[in-house]
């Protein structure tokens, strides 16, 4: 999604990593982890895409970093479910999963960095994506990074841990419900007084940003990497 | 009515929306407080899960042990393979008891097997005595929540119903009645007391049955449960076969998490252990106790992909925390069991074709799993239910084709790149005539929010360009280096 809809997220991710002295590679053959099909119940279609993912990343070494808590959670948990009956693939999946990190996890837990030298003059609030928070169990790393952004005032978001209503195909299969959920989220963002709502998932971002735009709200929804790279400003 | 139609109805009912919002905030606060105050709550939940797993792993043994214990205490155990069997067993017992009036306390299994309809067809008068269920019965309504059945109604709704069905008490205006909760409850109490006294049969559910002792545990916040199980001459207890626990010590662990998860209470007002009918030296209690063990699809779930759903202790926390339930309420599910657990249990109990679609009513946010006292992995099983539903129905052609094409494209990078380009062109084309509106099955997206479009140059294209520029720069640097040497 970062690739196709908001490439700036990918560029910001690379910039943040390179600023930390990390040598970044982007395997050109990569496509998707298969989550959309997996979540929709299309297991064999999902398995085929996940197998492609494994082929691509099995050939790499070092940490696999993604600017999406949801994709990371899929690699960690979804693959284990999809390949539960295939010991060979399961072993490969486990090996790749062991190297796979969501961006904030990699920065905070692996590089042990919380201050990346970023500056943002304004109010920031944070929406923890469900798959980041509950799927990966990562509630603190993004906040630790945001707390170190110079000039930024981190304000709480009411109902922060409630789903924004994205849910992949859920957003088009039950659009009315999804619409109500995202409206709740944008109302809370509006009430927080923040200039930007930061999230670690391009899916949530596209959903929340799209609703903020539809409601012509002043606040914007941006990716953590974009704030850390200094590519968005108030 | 389709799922979508029921959802529309719920979303456009401001009355229901207010009730659901109130439930969401209130029930979660209470649950979090109570669970937070429980020492070692994480370990207690682990233990509760282990107990439920053990009960299911050796379900056959525990059920046989339960039967022996209940029988030894003077009860009669009946095995019902399905809803029809269960209904017939209960009707037969009630006929033998020569009862006309049947008093019922809350039981989701009785809803599942549509017991009231069955008994009414045989000429019995059946009265629900749980306050919420009583209100619903007066209205001809059905539960919308497994713990708080009338959660979709407000106080004003209840007052209106009582005014219509029970009559306005003398000297009270409708406005006064709508604000006077003690008066409303006293009206229900007065009407129900005559039922308890007159009923020949009392029917209850069972929260847990203890295999070790044959004790049937019922938790409730209303005294009606005890009256139903002790006043009528015959007591019939209905339970799903999965609700057995091995020992009394196990029961204690489960009770600790049940009440806290369900209502945020450390313990409910009434925790009853029914251990057989009245004994010779006892002055009261029913003369007969019948336990009906209802399978109705549960045994078939064991060992299947949705077996974990049988761990459920019906606390309703997953309903309270679910952002989808919060928007649409219980009736929109169109099933006896609503909410995340209902979206698993309902299709799993034999209605995959008809009810499998309920698994779509989730954003897979995982809030349900987070609060589940026995840590059921509801999101993963919702995904499995979606697969099973696809297998049972064949799926919608438009999605089948779309996912298949997507899956092909995602396996070949060149097709992926082509797909990106086509999508970018398509999106740009759609945006030429004003704001971008997505077509076909994707239209729901732009009904509620903007679509940003597809970037004209993807990240991978930008990355490739960067790599090319870097390589060119390196070549140039190498060349100039050669010149220096030269």
XYZ file of C-alpha atoms in Angstrom:
720
model
C 0.000 0.000 0.000
C 2.896 2.306 0.798
C 4.304 1.326 -2.586
C 1.255 2.175 -4.634
C -0.753 4.744 -2.726
C 1.716 6.689 -0.633
C 5.295 6.054 -1.820
C 6.437 8.879 0.469
C 6.102 6.417 3.360
C 8.635 4.131 1.721
C 10.997 7.009 1.003
C 10.715 8.291 4.566
C 11.361 4.792 5.928
C 14.534 4.522 3.862
C 15.634 8.013 4.953
C 15.119 7.221 8.651
C 17.009 3.945 8.375
C 19.882 5.387 6.362
C 20.232 8.242 8.832
C 20.912 5.550 11.425
C 23.654 4.113 9.249
C 21.603 1.158 8.074
C 22.294 -0.125 4.578
C 18.863 -0.568 2.997
C 18.012 -3.043 0.281
C 14.669 -3.322 -1.491
C 14.202 -6.715 -3.142
C 12.550 -5.706 -6.389
C 10.643 -8.978 -6.732
C 8.598 -8.378 -3.570
C 4.877 -7.734 -3.859
C 2.558 -8.405 -0.899
C 2.417 -10.680 2.138
C -1.002 -12.040 1.136
C -2.989 -10.608 4.012
C -5.954 -9.258 2.001
C -6.773 -12.745 0.703
C -5.963 -14.410 4.021
C -8.285 -12.150 5.984
C -11.041 -12.657 3.441
C -10.848 -16.425 3.880
C -9.183 -17.187 0.520
C -6.537 -19.418 1.993
C -5.028 -21.010 -1.106
C -4.759 -17.658 -2.899
C -3.182 -16.167 0.219
C -0.811 -19.106 0.576
C 0.434 -18.664 -2.984
C 1.219 -14.989 -2.389
C 2.785 -15.743 0.996
C 4.952 -18.384 -0.669
C 6.165 -15.770 -3.132
C 6.974 -13.519 -0.180
C 8.984 -16.331 1.399
C 10.879 -16.988 -1.838
C 11.851 -13.335 -2.051
C 12.841 -12.816 1.565
C 14.364 -16.226 2.155
C 17.057 -15.125 -0.287
C 17.938 -12.099 1.841
C 19.780 -11.826 5.102
C 19.511 -9.383 7.975
C 16.412 -7.764 9.429
C 13.290 -7.389 7.278
C 11.787 -4.008 8.170
C 8.299 -2.927 7.146
C 6.536 0.372 7.777
C 3.346 -1.544 8.615
C 2.401 -3.235 11.869
C -0.268 -5.147 9.990
C 2.133 -6.676 7.442
C 4.557 -7.573 10.235
C 1.757 -9.235 12.214
C 0.748 -11.223 9.121
C 4.305 -12.536 8.724
C 4.466 -13.376 12.424
C 1.031 -14.933 12.942
C -0.800 -15.359 9.649
C 2.012 -17.338 8.023
C 2.102 -19.777 10.929
C -1.610 -20.401 10.386
C -1.357 -20.652 6.588
C 1.599 -23.041 6.634
C 0.572 -24.979 9.726
C 0.329 -28.205 7.721
C 3.484 -27.689 5.669
C 6.585 -28.233 7.840
C 9.036 -27.126 5.144
C 7.307 -23.835 4.420
C 6.544 -23.355 8.091
C 10.241 -23.500 8.936
C 11.018 -20.930 6.253
C 8.156 -18.749 7.485
C 9.392 -18.935 11.050
C 12.918 -18.035 9.972
C 11.721 -14.976 8.039
C 9.332 -14.002 10.837
C 12.189 -14.095 13.316
C 13.916 -11.423 11.206
C 10.810 -9.338 10.523
C 10.215 -6.082 12.397
C 7.823 -3.214 12.103
C 9.815 0.026 11.707
C 9.387 1.399 15.247
C 10.269 -1.989 16.713
C 13.461 -2.126 14.687
C 14.508 1.384 15.702
C 13.722 1.041 19.401
C 14.403 -2.615 20.148
C 17.153 -3.489 17.653
C 18.970 -0.193 17.084
C 18.138 1.026 20.617
C 17.341 4.477 19.269
C 14.479 6.685 20.352
C 15.838 10.067 19.298
C 16.351 10.137 15.548
C 16.900 13.883 15.479
C 13.472 14.704 14.056
C 11.666 17.996 14.537
C 7.958 18.782 14.211
C 6.617 22.090 15.423
C 3.097 21.309 16.508
C 0.715 18.968 18.228
C 0.860 15.279 17.464
C -1.490 12.518 18.467
C -1.010 8.801 17.903
C -3.423 6.135 16.620
C -2.113 2.671 17.506
C -3.200 0.344 14.743
C -4.926 -2.797 16.005
C -2.451 -5.148 14.368
C 0.497 -3.181 15.737
C -0.973 -2.975 19.216
C -2.709 -6.327 19.613
C -1.281 -8.356 16.730
C 2.372 -7.542 17.427
C 1.839 -6.445 21.020
C 3.797 -3.284 20.270
C 2.254 -0.393 22.163
C 5.286 1.552 23.338
C 7.969 1.838 20.644
C 6.143 4.370 18.440
C 5.332 6.540 21.450
C 8.943 6.384 22.631
C 10.051 7.683 19.224
C 7.399 10.404 19.084
C 8.274 11.580 22.593
C 11.760 12.456 21.322
C 10.626 14.528 18.337
C 11.842 18.070 19.018
C 9.160 20.739 19.069
C 6.315 18.245 19.085
C 3.656 18.177 21.761
C 2.246 14.659 22.065
C -1.434 14.870 23.041
C -3.680 11.950 24.027
C -6.311 10.618 21.631
C -9.663 9.625 23.137
C -10.559 6.042 22.268
C -7.057 5.621 20.825
C -7.147 1.827 21.030
C -10.467 1.545 19.215
C -10.297 0.290 15.659
C -10.442 2.986 12.951
C -12.737 0.767 10.887
C -10.303 -0.068 8.091
C -10.084 -3.837 8.414
C -8.981 -4.345 4.795
C -11.893 -5.593 2.697
C -14.164 -4.991 5.706
C -14.133 -1.338 4.677
C -15.828 -2.163 1.378
C -17.838 -5.219 2.439
C -19.559 -3.463 5.346
C -18.879 0.146 4.319
C -21.641 1.654 6.468
C -20.217 0.167 9.664
C -16.660 0.993 8.669
C -17.790 4.541 7.875
C -19.310 4.968 11.346
C -16.145 3.654 12.950
C -13.808 5.970 11.072
C -16.116 8.926 11.750
C -15.723 8.232 15.454
C -11.951 8.176 15.010
C -11.781 11.446 13.089
C -14.079 13.142 15.621
C -11.658 12.122 18.368
C -8.668 13.319 16.349
C -10.416 16.615 15.785
C -11.166 16.929 19.492
C -7.538 16.206 20.415
C -6.468 19.454 18.801
C -3.563 17.738 17.053
C -2.250 18.964 13.713
C -1.378 15.427 12.721
C -2.459 11.967 13.755
C 0.454 9.570 13.464
C 0.036 5.872 12.772
C 2.306 2.955 11.872
C -0.024 1.405 9.314
C -0.645 2.614 5.768
C -4.078 0.939 5.837
C -5.324 2.901 8.831
C -3.647 5.960 7.377
C -5.465 5.746 4.063
C -8.752 5.233 5.899
C -8.352 8.008 8.450
C -6.771 10.464 6.009
C -9.554 9.807 3.508
C -12.205 10.524 6.107
C -10.466 13.652 7.417
C -10.316 14.879 3.843
C -13.974 14.075 3.213
C -14.942 15.982 6.353
C -12.580 18.808 5.386
C -10.922 18.676 8.755
C -7.701 20.579 9.371
C -5.885 17.626 10.923
C -3.952 15.225 8.700
C -3.063 11.590 9.160
C 0.580 10.752 8.532
C 2.937 7.840 8.940
C 5.425 7.629 11.783
C 8.260 7.395 9.261
C 7.211 10.680 7.685
C 7.425 12.470 11.025
C 10.743 10.832 11.889
C 12.194 11.719 8.483
C 10.990 15.300 8.809
C 9.083 15.014 5.547
C 5.833 16.333 6.994
C 5.519 19.556 8.920
C 2.632 21.288 10.654
C -33.818 -9.503 5.555
C -30.131 -9.493 4.583
C -27.276 -8.718 6.945
C -26.746 -5.396 5.197
C -30.406 -4.472 5.483
C -30.426 -5.273 9.198
C -27.278 -3.209 9.639
C -28.842 -0.230 7.854
C -31.837 -0.499 10.126
C -29.649 -0.478 13.232
C -27.454 2.393 12.079
C -30.498 4.551 11.394
C -32.078 3.918 14.768
C -30.859 6.807 16.960
C -32.582 5.308 19.973
C -30.620 2.065 19.607
C -27.417 3.988 18.936
C -27.758 5.818 22.255
C -28.356 2.568 24.125
C -25.360 0.901 22.458
C -23.049 3.823 23.174
C -24.052 3.803 26.824
C -23.455 0.061 27.060
C -20.047 0.323 25.408
C -18.690 2.956 27.761
C -20.265 1.630 30.945
C -19.591 -2.072 30.523
C -15.960 -1.639 29.500
C -15.148 0.685 32.374
C -16.666 -1.732 34.866
C -14.959 -4.747 33.339
C -11.535 -3.057 33.227
C -11.829 -1.905 36.835
C -12.831 -5.335 38.130
C -10.247 -7.233 36.085
C -7.570 -4.703 36.962
C -8.257 -5.201 40.663
C -8.021 -8.992 40.438
C -4.557 -10.028 41.638
C -2.596 -11.949 38.996
C -5.495 -11.615 36.576
C -3.322 -12.751 33.653
C -2.488 -15.972 35.466
C -6.082 -16.496 36.539
C -7.141 -16.186 32.906
C -4.447 -18.648 31.838
C -5.732 -21.054 34.469
C -9.334 -20.535 33.373
C -8.361 -21.336 29.801
C -6.468 -24.453 30.904
C -9.523 -25.644 32.840
C -11.807 -25.172 29.867
C -9.332 -26.912 27.561
C -9.112 -29.866 29.929
C -12.896 -30.095 30.109
C -13.147 -30.196 26.320
C -10.257 -32.624 25.835
C -11.954 -35.195 28.043
C -15.511 -34.051 27.538
C -16.867 -37.576 27.174
C -15.450 -38.672 30.524
C -16.578 -35.545 32.356
C -20.101 -35.786 30.977
C -20.409 -39.414 32.039
C -19.041 -38.490 35.471
C -21.516 -35.617 35.668
C -24.391 -37.906 34.756
C -23.374 -40.391 37.466
C -23.100 -37.657 40.105
C -26.372 -35.951 39.223
C -28.107 -39.329 39.210
C -26.571 -40.259 42.569
C -28.033 -37.060 44.008
C -31.489 -37.981 42.794
C -31.571 -36.059 39.529
C -32.453 -37.438 36.111
C -30.100 -36.796 33.173
C -31.374 -36.600 29.597
C -29.220 -36.497 26.468
C -30.524 -34.400 23.593
C -28.757 -34.781 20.254
C -30.405 -31.753 18.692
C -32.880 -28.937 19.241
C -35.874 -31.092 18.402
C -34.857 -33.811 20.852
C -34.291 -31.244 23.568
C -37.682 -29.650 22.976
C -39.411 -33.019 23.074
C -37.666 -34.067 26.279
C -38.675 -30.860 28.040
C -42.263 -31.061 26.743
C -42.529 -34.675 27.878
C -41.324 -33.854 31.398
C -43.677 -30.875 31.622
C -46.619 -33.018 30.469
C -45.802 -35.703 33.011
C -45.709 -33.003 35.683
C -49.237 -31.987 34.629
C -48.104 -28.408 34.478
C -49.820 -25.679 32.508
C -47.700 -22.764 33.606
C -43.930 -22.867 33.121
C -41.604 -20.330 34.772
C -38.299 -19.760 33.023
C -35.104 -18.089 34.058
C -32.514 -16.895 31.594
C -31.010 -19.564 29.352
C -29.330 -18.969 26.003
C -29.586 -22.671 25.166
C -33.364 -22.425 25.471
C -33.234 -19.565 22.959
C -30.984 -21.655 20.731
C -33.471 -24.539 20.617
C -36.487 -22.186 20.428
C -37.972 -23.853 23.464
C -40.740 -21.356 24.173
C -42.279 -21.821 20.752
C -42.124 -25.594 21.182
C -43.798 -25.529 24.599
C -46.415 -22.994 23.559
C -47.331 -25.219 20.623
C -48.096 -27.924 23.196
C -50.405 -25.575 25.083
C -48.082 -24.549 27.905
C -47.966 -20.993 29.102
C -44.290 -20.049 29.378
C -43.248 -16.948 31.281
C -39.743 -15.510 31.224
C -38.844 -14.332 34.717
C -35.462 -12.723 34.125
C -36.377 -9.039 34.102
C -34.741 -8.362 30.742
C -36.256 -11.464 29.174
C -39.650 -10.663 30.706
C -39.621 -7.221 29.124
C -38.709 -8.770 25.771
C -41.432 -11.387 26.066
C -44.038 -8.696 26.754
C -42.859 -6.870 23.637
C -42.632 -9.970 21.451
C -38.935 -9.166 21.097
C -35.774 -11.331 21.246
C -32.502 -10.863 23.169
C -29.818 -8.670 21.612
C -27.078 -9.577 24.076
C -26.206 -12.871 25.747
C -25.871 -11.388 29.249
C -28.030 -8.274 29.101
C -30.820 -9.348 26.745
C -32.681 -6.017 26.687
C -29.594 -3.826 26.333
C -31.101 -2.325 23.180
C -33.978 -0.818 25.153
C -34.030 2.336 27.227
C -35.923 2.962 30.457
C -38.567 4.854 28.504
C -39.118 1.826 26.242
C -39.638 -0.367 29.295
C -42.065 2.079 30.896
C -44.104 2.228 27.692
C -44.234 -1.559 27.465
C -45.296 -1.946 31.102
C -47.923 0.736 30.701
C -49.377 -1.074 27.685
C -49.139 -4.636 28.960
C -49.450 -4.356 32.751
C -51.433 -1.146 33.037
C -50.540 2.167 34.598
C -50.558 1.974 38.428
C -53.190 4.204 40.050
C -52.129 7.811 40.581
C -49.045 7.546 38.368
C -48.579 9.446 35.106
C -46.729 7.860 32.179
C -43.995 10.492 32.626
C -43.555 9.556 36.271
C -43.409 5.870 35.415
C -40.671 6.458 32.853
C -38.337 7.871 35.512
C -39.260 5.596 38.426
C -37.088 2.480 38.226
C -38.146 1.064 41.622
C -41.781 1.326 40.531
C -41.047 -0.417 37.238
C -39.255 -3.281 38.971
C -42.030 -3.597 41.544
C -44.569 -3.925 38.720
C -42.546 -6.765 37.228
C -42.024 -8.358 40.631
C -45.754 -8.295 41.376
C -46.619 -9.890 38.053
C -43.880 -12.507 38.336
C -44.537 -13.586 41.930
C -47.856 -15.102 40.907
C -46.013 -16.986 38.157
C -43.487 -18.489 40.571
C -46.245 -19.644 42.890
C -48.446 -21.026 40.147
C -45.853 -22.682 37.918
C -45.680 -26.456 37.902
C -42.327 -26.489 36.143
C -39.318 -24.204 36.415
C -36.791 -24.142 33.576
C -33.301 -22.730 34.025
C -30.017 -22.722 32.203
C -26.701 -23.807 33.693
C -23.578 -21.651 33.794
C -21.321 -24.529 34.784
C -21.937 -28.118 35.828
C -19.301 -29.696 38.060
C -18.467 -33.271 37.055
C -16.895 -34.080 40.423
C -20.029 -33.331 42.463
C -22.901 -33.035 40.024
C -23.513 -29.468 41.210
C -25.250 -27.177 38.723
C -23.983 -23.642 39.105
C -26.187 -20.688 38.208
C -25.051 -17.087 38.463
C -27.515 -14.242 38.428
C -28.176 -10.776 39.740
C -31.874 -11.406 40.209
C -33.602 -13.619 42.740
C -35.811 -15.054 40.039
C -33.241 -17.716 39.236
C -33.525 -19.206 42.705
C -37.312 -19.042 42.686
C -37.435 -20.872 39.343
C -35.163 -23.622 40.606
C -36.784 -24.068 44.000
C -40.500 -23.172 44.002
C -42.059 -25.223 41.186
C -42.484 -28.945 41.813
C -40.257 -29.858 38.874
C -36.998 -28.174 37.894
C -35.586 -28.700 34.408
C -32.040 -27.422 33.844
C -30.791 -27.056 30.266
C -27.135 -26.957 29.386
C -24.912 -27.138 26.350
C -22.671 -30.168 26.758
C -19.531 -27.997 26.727
C -20.402 -26.253 29.993
C -19.007 -28.958 32.234
C -15.997 -28.308 34.501
C -14.001 -31.041 36.243
C -13.894 -29.920 39.880
C -15.276 -27.472 42.431
C -11.827 -25.830 42.575
C -12.072 -25.282 38.808
C -15.501 -23.755 39.210
C -14.111 -21.185 41.617
C -11.535 -20.014 39.052
C -14.125 -19.700 36.303
C -16.550 -17.796 38.509
C -13.826 -15.281 39.286
C -13.344 -14.413 35.631
C -16.977 -14.808 34.553
C -18.563 -12.157 36.760
C -15.720 -9.703 36.290
C -15.789 -10.063 32.521
C -19.558 -10.044 32.228
C -20.684 -7.256 34.504
C -17.570 -5.989 36.241
C -18.655 -7.524 39.529
C -16.347 -9.458 41.826
C -19.206 -11.859 42.272
C -22.817 -11.750 41.137
C -25.633 -11.196 43.655
C -26.647 -14.842 43.462
C -24.348 -17.789 42.901
C -26.432 -20.946 43.298
C -25.304 -24.534 43.372
C -28.157 -26.905 42.663
C -27.276 -30.342 44.021
C -30.234 -32.568 43.282
C -33.933 -32.305 44.127
C -35.370 -31.902 47.627
C -34.104 -34.555 50.017
C -36.344 -36.357 52.485
C -35.464 -34.185 55.459
C -35.578 -30.895 53.529
C -38.623 -28.605 53.801
C -38.429 -27.102 50.320
C -36.990 -27.450 46.853
C -38.337 -29.237 43.773
C -39.453 -32.844 43.949
C -37.814 -33.610 40.616
C -34.635 -32.346 39.020
C -33.997 -33.004 35.340
C -30.752 -32.083 33.601
C -30.995 -31.915 29.807
C -27.595 -32.135 28.114
C -27.921 -30.447 24.743
C -25.467 -31.294 21.986
C -27.084 -29.590 18.976
C -23.880 -29.456 16.928
C -21.331 -29.096 19.714
C -19.821 -32.584 19.524
C -19.329 -32.066 15.808
C -17.353 -28.887 16.560
C -14.856 -30.813 18.675
C -11.700 -31.479 16.729
C -12.856 -29.107 13.998
C -11.439 -25.735 13.056
C -13.815 -23.836 15.330
C -13.516 -26.111 18.386
C -11.869 -23.357 20.399
C -15.167 -21.459 20.413
C -16.463 -24.163 22.774
C -14.199 -22.722 25.482
C -16.593 -19.778 25.720
C -18.154 -19.159 29.126
C -20.721 -16.665 27.727
C -19.563 -13.587 29.625
C -20.416 -11.266 26.739
C -17.246 -9.169 27.130
C -16.444 -9.626 23.435
C -19.827 -8.149 22.534
C -19.282 -5.167 24.814
C -15.838 -4.370 23.440
C -16.555 -5.081 19.767
C -16.592 -1.866 17.708
C -18.931 -3.512 15.196
C -21.406 -4.695 17.848
C -21.233 -1.175 19.247
C -22.461 0.185 15.921
C -25.051 -2.404 14.958
C -26.227 -4.080 18.187
C -27.264 -7.685 18.568
C -30.384 -7.908 16.417
C -28.487 -6.987 13.253
C -26.714 -10.344 13.466
C -30.048 -12.072 13.022
C -28.895 -14.950 15.199
C -29.469 -16.154 18.759
C -25.813 -15.546 19.616
C -24.639 -12.123 18.416
C -21.277 -10.381 18.504
C -17.843 -11.851 17.775
C -18.449 -15.127 19.609
C -21.901 -15.379 18.034
C -20.333 -15.005 14.598
C -18.364 -18.178 15.402
C -20.826 -20.223 17.400
C -23.876 -19.632 15.217
C -22.400 -20.946 11.955
C -20.407 -23.617 13.780
C -23.546 -25.109 15.315
C -24.602 -26.218 11.884
C -25.531 -23.058 10.050
C -22.416 -22.369 7.964
C -24.331 -21.693 4.748
C -26.921 -19.497 6.390
C -24.872 -17.793 9.100
C -21.240 -17.956 7.935
C -21.583 -14.454 6.557
C -21.723 -13.140 10.145
C -17.941 -13.528 10.217
C -17.791 -10.557 7.829
C -19.068 -8.353 10.647
C -15.592 -7.805 12.029
C -12.649 -5.564 11.250
C -10.411 -8.201 12.898
C -9.241 -5.571 15.375
C -8.629 -8.189 18.064
C -10.303 -6.299 20.917
C -12.447 -9.398 21.576
C -9.463 -11.658 22.052
C -7.863 -9.107 24.332
C -10.781 -9.151 26.797
C -11.791 -12.810 26.482
C -11.350 -14.347 29.957
C -10.366 -17.683 28.408
C -8.311 -16.062 25.636
C -10.194 -17.475 22.677
C -8.419 -16.489 19.457
C -11.612 -15.076 17.999
C -10.010 -13.102 15.117
C -8.187 -16.134 13.709
C -11.361 -18.197 13.945
C -13.393 -15.473 12.248
C -10.939 -15.788 9.355
C -11.395 -19.568 9.410
C -15.151 -19.111 9.433
C -14.838 -16.928 6.341
C -12.976 -19.790 4.646
C -15.569 -22.331 5.723
C -18.352 -20.066 4.530
C -16.646 -19.724 1.148
C -16.370 -23.505 0.963
C -20.029 -23.932 1.900
C -21.443 -21.350 -0.491
C -18.865 -21.069 -3.268
C -18.430 -17.358 -2.539
C -19.539 -14.304 -4.492
C -18.310 -14.508 -8.109
C -17.048 -10.929 -8.189
C -14.848 -11.441 -5.120
C -13.725 -14.905 -6.207
C -12.543 -13.530 -9.540
C -11.023 -10.416 -8.011
C -9.028 -12.279 -5.376
C -7.899 -14.884 -7.889
C -6.622 -12.238 -10.277
C -4.986 -10.333 -7.463
C -3.315 -13.508 -6.237
C -1.903 -14.220 -9.703
C -0.618 -10.691 -10.090
C 1.050 -10.757 -6.678
C 3.082 -13.831 -7.584
C 4.792 -12.242 -10.578
C 6.542 -8.898 -10.095
C 5.996 -7.891 -13.704
C 2.256 -8.472 -13.354
C 2.284 -6.556 -10.103
C 3.948 -3.604 -11.813
C 1.499 -3.817 -14.698
C -1.373 -3.994 -12.233
C -0.110 -0.876 -10.477
C 0.048 0.965 -13.756
C -3.457 -0.115 -14.767
C -4.791 0.870 -11.348
C -3.078 4.250 -11.564
C -4.560 4.865 -15.033
C -7.951 3.686 -13.882
C -7.931 5.892 -10.810
C -6.773 8.880 -12.842
C -9.518 8.210 -15.383
C -12.165 7.996 -12.671
C -10.912 11.257 -11.192
C -11.226 13.216 -14.435
C -14.945 13.854 -13.933
C -14.612 15.321 -10.434
C -13.845 13.698 -7.078
C -12.691 10.096 -7.421
C -15.489 7.556 -6.868
C -14.505 3.895 -6.834
C -16.597 1.504 -8.932
C -18.421 -1.771 -8.284
C -17.670 -3.652 -5.076
C -15.213 -0.929 -4.016
C -17.805 1.870 -4.108
C -18.371 1.609 -0.351
C -14.953 3.109 0.212
C -15.703 6.424 -1.447
C -19.242 6.486 -0.055
C -17.666 7.325 3.280
C -14.199 8.741 2.616
C -11.904 9.996 -0.125
C -9.615 7.663 -2.020
C -6.158 9.141 -2.465
C -5.649 7.621 -5.915
C -2.703 5.548 -7.053
C 0.657 7.309 -7.069
C 1.847 8.058 -10.609
C 5.266 6.858 -9.586
C 5.360 4.012 -7.080
C 7.937 3.603 -4.356
C 9.576 0.785 -6.302
C 9.866 2.985 -9.389
C 11.401 5.767 -7.326
C 13.745 3.281 -5.666
C 14.821 1.860 -9.030
C 15.455 5.375 -10.324
C 17.501 6.131 -7.218
C 19.533 2.966 -7.673
C 20.137 3.830 -11.338
C 21.218 7.357 -10.437
C 23.528 6.022 -7.740
C 25.037 3.520 -10.169
C 25.510 6.225 -12.809
C 27.147 8.474 -10.222
C 29.429 5.631 -9.185
C 30.373 5.013 -12.830
C 31.047 8.696 -13.360
C 33.135 8.795 -10.204
C 35.057 5.748 -11.378
C 35.660 7.359 -14.772
C 36.882 10.595 -13.292
C 39.098 8.558 -11.018
C 40.607 6.889 -14.079
C 41.291 10.304 -15.581
C 43.138 11.367 -12.480
C 45.260 8.313 -12.696
C 45.850 8.932 -16.344
